[in-house]
Amino acid sequence: SIYLPFRKETVWVPTIFMPDDQGNNNIFRAYSTNAETQEMWIYDRAGRLVAHCQGVGCGWDGRDLNGNPCPQGGYVYLVNYTTKYNPRQMQSKHGSVTLVR
């Protein structure tokens, strides 16, 4: 028999984000077990860029680019990443997240 490893490249992104002062759920981020690179953009519903980060495990703390708390509501994310199984091909994932205050 021949052993072929299963290499499913997945990125999981939560759909709700509720930062608090207790240190729980303070950062919205994309989760992956095999990402090599990652870049994420967050936009409000009007299409304005709210946040941007780069690096595996980077995230959004619920504040805008000026450091002000963003209002409760819906936001759109875009994550570009490469994986260790396919480091030369950029992959993307996008969707929406609800910020709850």
CSV table of C-alpha atoms in Angstrom, one decimal:
chain,number,residue,atom,x,y,z
A,1,SER,CA,0.0,0.0,0.0
A,2,ILE,CA,1.0,3.6,-0.5
A,3,TYR,CA,0.6,6.3,2.2
A,4,LEU,CA,-0.7,9.6,0.9
A,5,PRO,CA,-1.0,12.3,3.6
A,6,PHE,CA,-4.2,14.4,3.6
A,7,ARG,CA,-3.2,18.0,3.2
A,8,LYS,CA,-6.4,20.0,3.4
A,9,GLU,CA,-5.5,23.7,3.4
A,10,THR,CA,-8.1,25.5,5.5
A,11,VAL,CA,-8.6,28.8,7.2
A,12,TRP,CA,-11.3,29.3,9.7
A,13,VAL,CA,-12.6,32.8,10.5
A,14,PRO,CA,-15.2,33.5,13.2
A,15,THR,CA,-18.5,35.2,12.4
A,16,ILE,CA,-18.8,37.2,15.6
A,17,PHE,CA,-16.3,39.2,17.6
A,18,MET,CA,-16.9,40.7,21.1
A,19,PRO,CA,-13.9,42.3,22.6
A,20,ASP,CA,-14.1,42.8,26.4
A,21,ASP,CA,-11.9,44.2,29.2
A,22,GLN,CA,-11.3,40.7,30.7
A,23,GLY,CA,-8.9,39.6,27.9
A,24,ASN,CA,-11.4,37.2,26.3
A,25,ASN,CA,-12.0,37.3,22.6
A,26,ASN,CA,-10.1,40.6,22.3
A,27,ILE,CA,-8.6,39.9,18.8
A,28,PHE,CA,-10.4,38.9,15.6
A,29,ARG,CA,-8.2,36.7,13.5
A,30,ALA,CA,-8.1,34.0,10.9
A,31,TYR,CA,-7.0,30.6,12.2
A,32,SER,CA,-4.9,28.2,10.3
A,33,THR,CA,-2.6,25.3,11.2
A,34,ASN,CA,-0.5,25.6,8.0
A,35,ALA,CA,-0.4,29.3,6.9
A,36,GLU,CA,3.0,30.6,5.9
A,37,THR,CA,2.0,34.2,5.2
A,38,GLN,CA,-1.1,36.1,5.9
A,39,GLU,CA,-2.5,39.6,5.4
A,40,MET,CA,-5.9,40.8,6.5
A,41,TRP,CA,-8.1,43.8,5.7
A,42,ILE,CA,-11.3,44.9,7.6
A,43,TYR,CA,-13.9,47.2,5.9
A,44,ASP,CA,-17.0,48.8,7.3
A,45,ARG,CA,-20.3,48.4,5.4
A,46,ALA,CA,-19.7,51.7,3.5
A,47,GLY,CA,-16.5,50.1,2.1
A,48,ARG,CA,-14.0,52.2,4.1
A,49,LEU,CA,-10.8,50.5,5.3
A,50,VAL,CA,-11.0,50.1,9.1
A,51,ALA,CA,-8.0,47.9,9.8
A,52,HIS,CA,-5.1,46.2,8.2
A,53,CYS,CA,-2.6,43.7,9.5
A,54,GLN,CA,0.2,41.5,8.2
A,55,GLY,CA,1.8,38.3,9.5
A,56,VAL,CA,0.5,34.9,10.5
A,57,GLY,CA,-1.8,35.2,13.5
A,58,CYS,CA,-2.3,39.0,13.1
A,59,GLY,CA,-5.6,40.3,14.1
A,60,TRP,CA,-8.0,43.2,14.6
A,61,ASP,CA,-8.7,44.6,18.1
A,62,GLY,CA,-12.0,46.3,17.2
A,63,ARG,CA,-10.4,49.7,16.7
A,64,ASP,CA,-10.0,51.8,13.5
A,65,LEU,CA,-6.8,52.9,11.9
A,66,ASN,CA,-6.7,55.9,14.2
A,67,GLY,CA,-7.1,53.8,17.4
A,68,ASN,CA,-10.7,54.7,18.0
A,69,PRO,CA,-13.2,52.0,19.0
A,70,CYS,CA,-15.3,50.9,16.0
A,71,PRO,CA,-19.1,50.9,16.5
A,72,GLN,CA,-21.0,47.7,16.9
A,73,GLY,CA,-22.2,46.3,13.6
A,74,GLY,CA,-21.3,44.4,10.5
A,75,TYR,CA,-17.8,44.4,8.9
A,76,VAL,CA,-16.3,42.7,5.9
A,77,TYR,CA,-12.9,40.9,6.0
A,78,LEU,CA,-10.5,39.8,3.3
A,79,VAL,CA,-7.6,37.4,4.2
A,80,ASN,CA,-4.9,36.6,1.7
A,81,TYR,CA,-2.5,33.8,2.7
A,82,THR,CA,-0.2,31.1,1.5
A,83,THR,CA,0.3,27.7,3.1
A,84,LYS,CA,3.3,25.5,3.7
A,85,TYR,CA,1.8,23.0,1.2
A,86,ASN,CA,1.5,25.6,-1.6
A,87,PRO,CA,3.7,28.5,-0.7
A,88,ARG,CA,3.8,30.1,-4.1
A,89,GLN,CA,0.0,30.3,-4.6
A,90,MET,CA,-1.8,33.2,-2.9
A,91,GLN,CA,-5.2,32.1,-1.6
A,92,SER,CA,-8.1,34.3,-0.4
A,93,LYS,CA,-11.0,34.1,2.0
A,94,HIS,CA,-13.6,36.8,2.6
A,95,GLY,CA,-16.8,37.1,4.5
A,96,SER,CA,-18.5,39.1,7.2
A,97,VAL,CA,-18.1,39.5,10.9
A,98,THR,CA,-20.3,41.1,13.5
A,99,LEU,CA,-18.6,43.3,16.1
A,100,VAL,CA,-20.6,43.3,19.4
A,101,ARG,CA,-19.9,45.8,22.1
